[in-house]
Tab-separated table of C-alpha atoms in Angstrom:
chain	number	residue	atom	x	y	z
A	1	MET	CA	155.715	-109.559	30.067
A	2	PHE	CA	157.762	-111.024	31.794
A	3	THR	CA	161.871	-109.470	33.436
A	4	SER	CA	163.860	-107.769	31.358
A	5	ALA	CA	167.187	-108.907	30.987
A	6	THR	CA	170.856	-107.114	32.701
A	7	ILE	CA	172.165	-106.136	29.656
A	8	THR	CA	176.328	-104.483	29.639
A	9	ASN	CA	178.755	-104.048	27.396
A	10	ALA	CA	177.482	-105.400	24.653
A	11	LYS	CA	179.369	-104.601	22.270
A	12	TYR	CA	180.380	-106.345	18.153
A	13	GLY	CA	182.350	-108.983	17.835
A	14	LEU	CA	184.179	-109.045	14.363
A	15	ASP	CA	185.406	-112.203	12.111
A	16	PRO	CA	188.979	-112.405	11.723
A	17	ILE	CA	188.194	-112.842	9.045
A	18	THR	CA	185.534	-110.664	6.789
A	19	GLY	CA	186.755	-107.755	9.915
A	20	GLU	CA	182.091	-107.017	9.979
A	21	ASN	CA	180.397	-107.807	12.697
A	22	THR	CA	179.643	-111.693	13.624
A	23	CYS	CA	178.488	-111.064	17.123
A	24	ILE	CA	177.568	-109.402	19.983
A	25	ASN	CA	179.403	-109.874	23.371
A	26	CYS	CA	178.428	-108.546	27.163
A	27	VAL	CA	177.524	-110.068	30.215
A	28	PHE	CA	173.880	-110.629	30.187
A	29	ASN	CA	171.953	-111.382	33.525
A	30	GLY	CA	174.916	-111.989	35.122
A	31	SER	CA	176.492	-114.913	32.163
A	32	HIS	CA	179.448	-114.339	30.163
A	33	LEU	CA	177.716	-114.181	26.745
A	34	SER	CA	178.352	-114.485	22.897
A	35	VAL	CA	175.469	-114.465	21.033
A	36	PRO	CA	174.979	-114.759	17.510
A	37	LEU	CA	173.151	-112.632	15.286
A	38	ALA	CA	170.562	-114.317	14.471
A	39	ALA	CA	166.740	-114.292	14.401
A	40	GLY	CA	165.048	-116.747	16.586
A	41	ASN	CA	168.055	-116.282	19.180
A	42	THR	CA	166.930	-115.503	22.412
A	43	GLU	CA	168.999	-113.037	23.575
A	44	TYR	CA	169.608	-111.772	19.996
A	45	ILE	CA	165.390	-110.165	20.177
A	46	GLU	CA	166.413	-109.200	23.476
A	47	ILE	CA	169.231	-107.293	22.975
A	48	MET	CA	167.820	-106.364	19.742
A	49	ARG	CA	164.456	-105.219	22.064
A	50	GLN	CA	166.237	-103.166	24.633
A	51	VAL	CA	168.253	-101.259	21.683
A	52	ALA	CA	163.862	-100.512	20.027
A	53	THR	CA	163.706	-99.005	23.045
A	54	GLY	CA	166.357	-96.760	24.210
A	55	GLU	CA	167.367	-99.290	26.860
A	56	LEU	CA	170.513	-101.020	25.822
A	57	THR	CA	173.336	-99.139	22.613
A	58	ILE	CA	175.498	-101.506	21.528
A	59	ALA	CA	179.460	-100.710	21.379
A	60	ASP	CA	181.567	-100.666	18.217
A	61	ALA	CA	183.828	-103.497	17.728
A	62	ASP	CA	187.889	-102.250	18.415
B	1	MET	CA	137.179	-151.634	35.675
B	2	SER	CA	139.352	-154.684	35.052
B	3	LYS	CA	143.636	-153.764	35.023
B	4	ALA	CA	142.373	-155.223	31.248
B	5	ALA	CA	139.528	-153.412	30.719
B	6	GLN	CA	141.713	-149.785	31.988
B	7	LEU	CA	144.944	-151.316	29.653
B	8	ALA	CA	142.818	-151.117	26.797
B	9	ALA	CA	141.148	-147.800	28.132
B	10	LEU	CA	144.307	-145.940	27.734
B	11	ILE	CA	145.439	-148.555	24.597
B	12	GLY	CA	142.838	-146.855	22.754
B	13	SER	CA	143.280	-143.556	23.941
B	14	GLN	CA	146.961	-143.265	22.878
B	15	THR	CA	148.333	-142.466	26.215
B	16	ALA	CA	150.228	-145.720	26.500
B	17	GLN	CA	152.202	-144.958	23.985
B	18	THR	CA	155.951	-144.148	24.508
B	19	SER	CA	157.256	-140.238	24.848
B	20	ARG	CA	153.316	-139.273	26.165
B	21	ASN	CA	155.808	-137.077	28.647
B	22	MET	CA	155.312	-133.758	26.803
B	23	ALA	CA	157.413	-132.252	30.372
B	24	TYR	CA	161.678	-132.657	29.799
B	25	ASN	CA	164.112	-133.437	32.588
B	26	GLY	CA	160.686	-135.011	35.088
B	27	ALA	CA	162.307	-136.651	37.213
B	28	MET	CA	165.167	-133.725	37.280
B	29	ASN	CA	167.871	-136.513	36.767
B	30	ILE	CA	170.691	-133.218	34.737
B	31	SER	CA	172.010	-130.563	35.811
B	32	GLN	CA	174.320	-129.385	32.816
B	33	ARG	CA	175.200	-125.577	34.789
B	34	SER	CA	175.716	-126.398	38.294
B	35	THR	CA	174.206	-128.729	41.599
B	36	SER	CA	173.418	-125.886	43.949
B	37	VAL	CA	173.659	-121.660	43.759
B	38	THR	CA	173.192	-119.574	46.437
B	39	GLY	CA	171.346	-115.854	46.231
B	40	ILE	CA	168.702	-116.045	43.226
B	41	GLY	CA	166.463	-113.392	43.515
B	42	ALA	CA	167.310	-110.226	41.131
B	43	SER	CA	167.367	-112.097	38.007
B	44	SER	CA	166.060	-114.679	35.906
B	45	GLY	CA	167.516	-117.871	34.830
B	46	TYR	CA	168.157	-120.933	34.105
B	47	PHE	CA	170.765	-122.239	36.927
B	48	THR	CA	170.798	-125.537	38.050
B	49	VAL	CA	168.050	-128.550	36.833
B	50	ASP	CA	167.986	-128.006	33.326
B	51	ARG	CA	164.833	-127.130	31.320
B	52	PHE	CA	163.578	-125.008	34.833
B	53	LYS	CA	163.953	-122.025	34.588
B	54	LEU	CA	163.260	-119.053	37.468
B	55	ALA	CA	162.389	-115.420	37.077
B	56	PRO	CA	161.628	-113.450	39.937
B	57	ASN	CA	160.862	-109.825	38.900
B	58	GLY	CA	160.936	-107.787	41.615
B	59	THR	CA	161.170	-108.854	45.198
B	60	ALA	CA	164.342	-108.397	47.450
B	61	GLY	CA	164.032	-112.218	48.451
B	62	ARG	CA	166.852	-114.774	47.580
B	63	LEU	CA	167.239	-118.376	47.754
B	64	THR	CA	168.929	-121.438	47.090
B	65	MET	CA	168.563	-123.843	43.987
B	66	THR	CA	169.537	-127.392	44.156
B	67	GLN	CA	169.914	-130.874	42.367
B	68	THR	CA	168.632	-132.531	45.555
B	69	ALA	CA	168.910	-136.232	46.309
B	70	ASP	CA	165.307	-136.705	47.415
B	71	GLY	CA	162.329	-137.933	46.627
B	72	PRO	CA	159.003	-140.017	46.813
B	73	SER	CA	160.013	-143.312	45.257
B	74	GLY	CA	161.086	-143.832	42.531
B	75	PHE	CA	162.754	-140.707	42.160
B	76	ALA	CA	166.946	-140.525	42.556
B	77	ASN	CA	166.820	-136.488	42.173
B	78	CYS	CA	164.761	-133.128	42.954
B	79	LEU	CA	164.579	-129.281	42.522
B	80	LYS	CA	164.834	-127.853	45.833
B	81	LEU	CA	164.396	-123.919	46.282
B	82	ASP	CA	165.228	-122.201	49.886
B	83	CYS	CA	164.383	-119.532	51.281
B	84	THR	CA	166.951	-117.753	52.365
B	85	THR	CA	166.406	-114.363	52.464
B	86	ALA	CA	162.558	-113.630	53.021
B	87	ASP	CA	160.532	-110.656	51.432
B	88	THR	CA	156.766	-109.620	53.903
B	89	SER	CA	156.473	-106.516	51.965
B	90	VAL	CA	155.665	-107.529	48.905
B	91	ALA	CA	154.815	-105.099	46.068
B	92	ALA	CA	151.826	-104.996	43.249
B	93	ALA	CA	154.611	-105.881	40.505
B	94	GLU	CA	156.900	-108.908	42.122
B	95	PHE	CA	156.574	-112.824	41.137
B	96	LEU	CA	158.274	-115.022	41.256
B	97	ILE	CA	157.494	-118.054	38.871
B	98	LEU	CA	159.543	-121.520	38.388
B	99	SER	CA	158.513	-121.829	34.254
B	100	GLN	CA	159.437	-125.040	31.621
B	101	PHE	CA	159.336	-123.232	28.057
B	102	PHE	CA	157.329	-125.724	25.674
B	103	GLU	CA	158.192	-125.492	21.175
B	104	GLY	CA	155.497	-125.315	19.868
B	105	GLN	CA	155.797	-128.488	17.259
B	106	ASP	CA	156.193	-130.116	20.426
B	107	LEU	CA	152.172	-129.785	21.314
B	108	GLN	CA	150.781	-130.170	17.941
B	109	ARG	CA	148.989	-133.308	19.524
B	110	LEU	CA	147.469	-130.762	21.713
B	111	LYS	CA	145.227	-129.907	18.891
B	112	LYS	CA	144.269	-126.858	20.504
B	113	GLY	CA	142.634	-124.182	18.110
B	114	THR	CA	140.489	-126.960	16.748
B	115	SER	CA	137.295	-128.085	17.640
B	116	GLU	CA	139.286	-131.721	18.953
B	117	ALA	CA	141.008	-129.556	21.327
B	118	GLU	CA	142.200	-132.159	23.671
B	119	SER	CA	142.912	-132.016	27.860
B	120	VAL	CA	145.766	-131.801	28.658
B	121	THR	CA	147.276	-132.963	32.499
B	122	LEU	CA	149.996	-132.054	34.444
B	123	SER	CA	151.902	-133.860	37.277
B	124	PHE	CA	154.880	-133.821	39.625
B	125	TYR	CA	155.662	-134.254	43.123
B	126	VAL	CA	155.999	-132.175	45.618
B	127	LYS	CA	156.430	-131.147	49.395
B	128	GLY	CA	157.605	-128.007	51.935
B	129	ASN	CA	158.141	-127.117	55.088
B	130	ALA	CA	154.392	-126.719	55.460
B	131	ALA	CA	152.134	-126.258	53.673
B	132	ALA	CA	151.253	-123.839	51.552
B	133	THR	CA	148.970	-123.128	48.192
B	134	TYR	CA	150.262	-122.230	44.589
B	135	THR	CA	149.006	-121.772	41.677
B	136	VAL	CA	150.109	-123.722	37.822
B	137	GLU	CA	149.287	-121.559	34.557
B	138	LEU	CA	149.001	-122.492	31.267
B	139	TYR	CA	150.414	-119.695	29.005
B	140	ASP	CA	149.629	-120.108	25.154
B	141	ALA	CA	152.503	-117.314	23.472
B	142	ASP	CA	151.526	-117.824	20.268
B	143	ASN	CA	147.309	-116.518	21.304
B	144	ASN	CA	148.467	-114.823	24.784
B	145	ARG	CA	145.647	-117.149	26.473
B	146	SER	CA	146.466	-118.617	29.809
B	147	ILE	CA	144.189	-120.972	32.350
B	148	SER	CA	145.255	-121.405	36.258
B	149	GLN	CA	144.447	-123.629	38.503
B	150	ARG	CA	145.493	-123.999	42.481
B	151	PHE	CA	147.815	-126.527	43.520
B	152	SER	CA	148.425	-127.550	47.385
B	153	VAL	CA	151.785	-128.852	49.377
B	154	THR	CA	152.243	-130.920	52.787
B	155	THR	CA	155.155	-131.749	54.587
B	156	SER	CA	154.930	-134.997	52.651
B	157	TRP	CA	155.577	-135.919	49.014
B	158	SER	CA	152.871	-136.043	47.409
B	159	ARG	CA	151.102	-135.950	43.993
B	160	VAL	CA	149.408	-133.356	42.234
B	161	SER	CA	146.654	-134.069	39.488
B	162	LEU	CA	146.060	-130.819	37.606
B	163	THR	CA	144.039	-131.172	34.441
B	164	TYR	CA	143.599	-128.277	31.712
B	165	VAL	CA	140.282	-128.451	29.706
B	166	GLY	CA	141.522	-128.653	26.135
B	167	ASP	CA	141.437	-125.354	24.608
B	168	THR	CA	139.189	-124.672	20.392
B	169	THR	CA	141.067	-121.347	20.546
B	170	GLY	CA	144.140	-120.416	19.018
B	171	ALA	CA	145.817	-122.660	17.382
B	172	LEU	CA	149.839	-123.499	18.462
B	173	ASP	CA	152.248	-123.028	15.876
B	174	ASP	CA	153.946	-125.913	14.785
B	175	ASP	CA	157.859	-124.355	14.741
B	176	ASN	CA	160.867	-124.293	17.974
B	177	ALA	CA	159.563	-121.215	19.117
B	178	THR	CA	157.852	-120.564	22.567
B	179	SER	CA	154.593	-122.183	22.658
B	180	LEU	CA	153.040	-122.606	26.141
B	181	ILE	CA	154.567	-122.456	29.338
B	182	VAL	CA	154.156	-124.231	32.432
B	183	ASN	CA	154.071	-121.643	35.726
B	184	ILE	CA	154.566	-122.093	38.879
B	185	TRP	CA	154.240	-119.166	40.823
B	186	LEU	CA	155.560	-119.778	43.788
B	187	HIS	CA	155.016	-115.305	44.895
B	188	ALA	CA	152.815	-112.768	43.343
B	189	GLY	CA	151.807	-109.314	44.043
B	190	SER	CA	148.099	-107.692	43.444
B	191	ASP	CA	149.259	-107.255	40.153
B	192	TYR	CA	148.533	-110.436	39.482
B	193	THR	CA	146.215	-111.187	42.240
B	194	SER	CA	143.200	-108.484	41.773
B	195	GLY	CA	141.336	-110.112	39.985
B	196	THR	CA	139.219	-113.580	40.434
B	197	GLN	CA	141.910	-116.440	38.898
B	198	ASN	CA	140.888	-117.639	35.109
B	199	THR	CA	140.000	-121.335	35.948
B	200	VAL	CA	139.287	-120.777	31.792
B	201	TRP	CA	140.839	-120.834	28.825
B	202	GLN	CA	140.967	-116.580	28.382
B	203	THR	CA	142.530	-113.499	26.997
B	204	LEU	CA	145.770	-113.302	29.098
B	205	ALA	CA	144.133	-111.069	31.950
B	206	GLY	CA	147.654	-109.790	34.485
B	207	THR	CA	145.564	-109.231	37.855
B	208	GLU	CA	144.215	-113.163	37.049
B	209	ARG	CA	146.755	-115.629	36.411
B	210	ALA	CA	146.831	-115.925	40.611
B	211	ASN	CA	145.430	-115.943	43.886
B	212	SER	CA	145.723	-113.675	46.544
B	213	SER	CA	145.168	-116.430	48.988
B	214	ASP	CA	148.629	-118.227	47.787
B	215	THR	CA	151.453	-118.314	49.656
B	216	SER	CA	154.747	-116.671	49.065
B	217	PHE	CA	157.615	-118.658	48.482
B	218	PHE	CA	159.239	-116.035	50.254
B	219	ASP	CA	157.151	-116.024	53.829
B	220	SER	CA	159.835	-116.831	55.962
B	221	THR	CA	163.283	-118.540	55.457
B	222	ASN	CA	161.682	-121.024	56.703
B	223	ARG	CA	159.610	-121.769	53.779
B	224	THR	CA	161.434	-124.842	51.367
B	225	PHE	CA	159.856	-125.866	47.788
B	226	PHE	CA	160.794	-129.543	46.588
B	227	MET	CA	159.534	-130.480	43.020
B	228	THR	CA	160.151	-134.031	41.270
B	229	GLY	CA	158.886	-136.193	38.927
B	230	VAL	CA	157.047	-133.416	36.374
B	231	GLN	CA	154.439	-134.892	33.935
B	232	LEU	CA	153.066	-133.219	31.054
B	233	GLU	CA	150.509	-135.883	29.261
B	234	VAL	CA	147.256	-134.811	26.500
B	235	GLY	CA	143.933	-136.580	28.718
B	236	ASP	CA	142.287	-136.469	31.772
B	237	VAL	CA	144.082	-139.148	33.734
B	238	ALA	CA	148.150	-138.883	35.010
B	239	THR	CA	149.578	-142.225	34.594
B	240	PRO	CA	152.564	-143.192	36.070
B	241	PHE	CA	155.461	-140.972	35.737
B	242	GLU	CA	157.549	-141.794	32.943
B	243	HIS	CA	160.844	-142.394	33.717
B	244	GLU	CA	163.560	-142.266	31.120
B	245	ASN	CA	167.673	-143.136	30.490
B	246	PHE	CA	169.492	-140.661	31.476
B	247	GLY	CA	171.266	-140.072	27.832
B	248	ILE	CA	167.555	-140.029	26.204
B	249	THR	CA	166.670	-136.256	28.695
B	250	LEU	CA	171.304	-135.500	27.942
B	251	ALA	CA	170.262	-135.216	25.404
B	252	LYS	CA	166.817	-133.724	25.270
B	253	CYS	CA	167.803	-130.900	27.394
B	254	GLN	CA	171.027	-130.808	24.801
B	255	ARG	CA	168.913	-129.190	22.066
B	256	TYR	CA	168.789	-126.152	23.767
B	257	TYR	CA	171.965	-126.193	26.385
B	258	TYR	CA	175.642	-127.971	25.756
B	259	ARG	CA	178.540	-127.371	27.634
B	260	ILE	CA	181.496	-128.734	27.698
B	261	GLY	CA	185.113	-128.343	29.507
B	262	GLU	CA	185.665	-128.504	33.424
B	263	ALA	CA	187.060	-131.648	32.840
B	264	GLY	CA	191.039	-131.148	33.091
B	265	THR	CA	193.505	-128.001	33.653
B	266	PHE	CA	194.408	-127.918	29.513
B	267	HIS	CA	191.002	-129.107	28.563
B	268	ARG	CA	190.743	-129.943	24.492
B	269	TYR	CA	187.880	-128.456	23.599
B	270	ALA	CA	188.606	-127.825	19.601
B	271	VAL	CA	190.344	-128.231	17.255
B	272	GLY	CA	190.176	-125.226	14.034
B	273	SER	CA	193.720	-123.513	12.761
B	274	CYS	CA	195.271	-119.936	12.847
B	275	GLN	CA	193.901	-117.537	10.575
B	276	GLY	CA	197.019	-114.046	10.847
B	277	THR	CA	198.436	-114.182	13.286
B	278	SER	CA	196.194	-114.280	16.498
B	279	SER	CA	193.120	-115.572	15.794
B	280	CYS	CA	192.125	-119.894	16.152
B	281	GLY	CA	189.038	-120.764	13.974
B	282	THR	CA	187.197	-123.704	15.517
B	283	VAL	CA	183.957	-125.856	14.893
B	284	ILE	CA	182.697	-127.541	17.602
B	285	TYR	CA	180.212	-129.511	16.476
B	286	SER	CA	176.728	-130.473	18.765
B	287	PRO	CA	176.533	-134.262	20.472
B	288	ALA	CA	173.050	-134.366	20.230
B	289	GLY	CA	172.138	-133.254	16.380
B	290	GLU	CA	170.689	-129.979	16.163
B	291	MET	CA	170.533	-127.741	18.939
B	292	ARG	CA	166.536	-125.172	19.231
B	293	GLY	CA	168.162	-122.325	16.569
B	294	THR	CA	171.872	-121.210	16.754
B	295	PRO	CA	173.341	-120.994	19.999
B	296	THR	CA	174.934	-118.292	21.779
B	297	LEU	CA	178.171	-119.009	23.771
B	298	GLU	CA	179.065	-118.908	27.835
B	299	THR	CA	181.924	-118.603	28.585
B	300	THR	CA	183.189	-117.607	32.265
B	301	GLY	CA	183.591	-114.192	31.445
B	302	THR	CA	188.179	-114.073	31.016
B	303	ALA	CA	190.105	-114.529	27.880
B	304	GLY	CA	193.687	-115.988	30.821
B	305	ASN	CA	190.127	-119.191	31.384
B	306	TYR	CA	190.816	-119.987	27.316
B	307	ALA	CA	194.250	-119.919	26.001
B	308	ILE	CA	195.394	-121.031	21.537
B	309	TYR	CA	197.983	-124.116	21.553
B	310	GLU	CA	200.046	-124.116	18.132
B	311	ALA	CA	203.714	-125.210	17.875
B	312	ASP	CA	203.803	-126.302	21.134
B	313	GLY	CA	203.264	-123.714	22.610
B	314	VAL	CA	200.645	-121.659	24.930
B	315	ASN	CA	199.121	-119.000	23.873
B	316	ALA	CA	196.552	-117.463	26.634
B	317	CYS	CA	193.526	-115.805	24.824
B	318	SER	CA	193.911	-111.674	24.818
B	319	SER	CA	190.041	-111.885	24.581
B	320	ILE	CA	187.799	-113.754	25.278
B	321	PRO	CA	186.785	-116.902	23.019
B	322	ALA	CA	183.049	-115.170	20.989
B	323	ILE	CA	180.894	-116.803	18.499
B	324	ASN	CA	180.842	-116.437	15.085
B	325	SER	CA	177.490	-116.224	13.093
B	326	ALA	CA	179.416	-117.234	9.936
B	327	GLY	CA	179.410	-120.917	10.134
B	328	THR	CA	177.476	-121.465	12.725
B	329	ASN	CA	173.970	-123.022	13.089
B	330	SER	CA	171.850	-125.211	15.435
B	331	ASN	CA	173.902	-127.896	14.538
B	332	HIS	CA	178.416	-126.716	14.722
B	333	PHE	CA	179.386	-123.877	16.367
B	334	ASN	CA	182.482	-121.197	15.103
B	335	VAL	CA	184.273	-119.979	17.853
B	336	THR	CA	187.559	-117.639	17.231
B	337	PHE	CA	189.741	-117.791	19.986
B	338	THR	CA	191.799	-114.755	20.489
B	339	SER	CA	195.468	-114.315	21.731
B	340	SER	CA	197.804	-111.015	21.376
B	341	GLY	CA	200.181	-113.105	18.829
B	342	ASN	CA	202.753	-115.045	18.562
B	343	LEU	CA	200.637	-118.037	15.912
B	344	ALA	CA	201.464	-119.162	11.762
B	345	SER	CA	199.280	-118.049	9.593
B	346	GLY	CA	197.549	-121.748	9.040
B	347	ASN	CA	199.116	-123.638	11.130
B	348	ALA	CA	197.183	-126.006	13.260
B	349	ALA	CA	196.158	-125.630	16.836
B	350	GLU	CA	193.750	-126.879	19.348
B	351	ALA	CA	191.319	-124.475	21.750
B	352	ILE	CA	192.265	-125.472	24.937
B	353	ALA	CA	191.726	-124.637	28.625
B	354	ASN	CA	194.593	-122.123	30.466
B	355	ASN	CA	195.493	-124.405	32.958
B	356	ASN	CA	192.034	-124.231	34.838
B	357	ALA	CA	189.235	-127.240	35.672
B	358	ASP	CA	186.592	-125.080	35.224
B	359	ALA	CA	186.676	-123.155	32.363
B	360	PHE	CA	184.148	-124.092	29.646
B	361	LEU	CA	181.856	-122.995	26.477
B	362	ALA	CA	178.545	-123.595	26.804
B	363	PHE	CA	175.519	-123.417	23.752
B	364	LEU	CA	172.299	-121.803	24.783
B	365	ALA	CA	169.676	-122.189	22.332
B	366	GLU	CA	166.775	-122.049	25.292
B	367	LEU	CA	163.454	-120.487	24.545
């Protein structure tokens, strides 16, 4: 309904113990965010929406 | 009606109860992020006063948003918007909306979607640099329904009171997701104004949301908009603004945004433990109980602003602190600080600011 967020530099971050993806680090409307992989999280919902529409690709973790 | 009769009527209508104001931070006293942000207009977000979101779209107009020490009698602060770049060529899809989002579980008293649906009254104090007219829309996000009304602004503080009839269609979800949005349309292109404005509850019709006769906030760099005393309550009457203690309002706001740091060059955020030689896992607790949901972490974006203090050594971070979904929920947050090495696995450590008084950690659970 409203504007899409401007998301850049999206990249997964790893859990230092398990080595599994545990967050998405990105610049979201100009703010530096670390977004949890949580279904009800507003930023996660927007990231996944943009991934689904092909607007955004999340880079693998280092 | 006598004062006694008025009181009896208030008690009978339940509007005399406390917490009748469903709006957050209506007196504009809380501003965790900043008290002033310039150049707003390219993207949406929460910039200054808590819980009030600005959403621009497609406009070349720019503004400064501040928490300003001004207001009608009894109010110390207001939200101020000041146009700094005008946009008088309004494309169809342009808009500027000032919004507050509400969880459905906080709105069940409206009985929306039932035969007993309650009227709701929105009131606020407002002024501007000159006469103006804008639209306030209530948008039911659960059922894609809306209703709009217009209000006028003068150069002096005046109280606006708008009553919206109860909506017998479309119940609001009893959960922590967005159910209702109060949208103040400050600038709108024809995509939102070309129809006849919807002044009754109906399924959202894009062209009927605002009014083609409304003022554009971006019509001149002289344009200003001041607002405070926002109250949303059940019933047909705007009762006196329900002032609340600063601490109560802050705690309510921290359900959606919680910010720490900026209190010294080596501010201690949390104590944690070293996980291997380069990372430190910490847990930070919400002071206000439950946030709305699992939060996002916001930082300065500069790794070197943060450090791990371990074994009498300050180890600058080599990457920006990150939220760890494992072990994070709505009331405690697992944040990982990472350095380039030199840590002893298993040692206790502190997550700190690295000689930077502006370094902060913020947790967002906004709608």
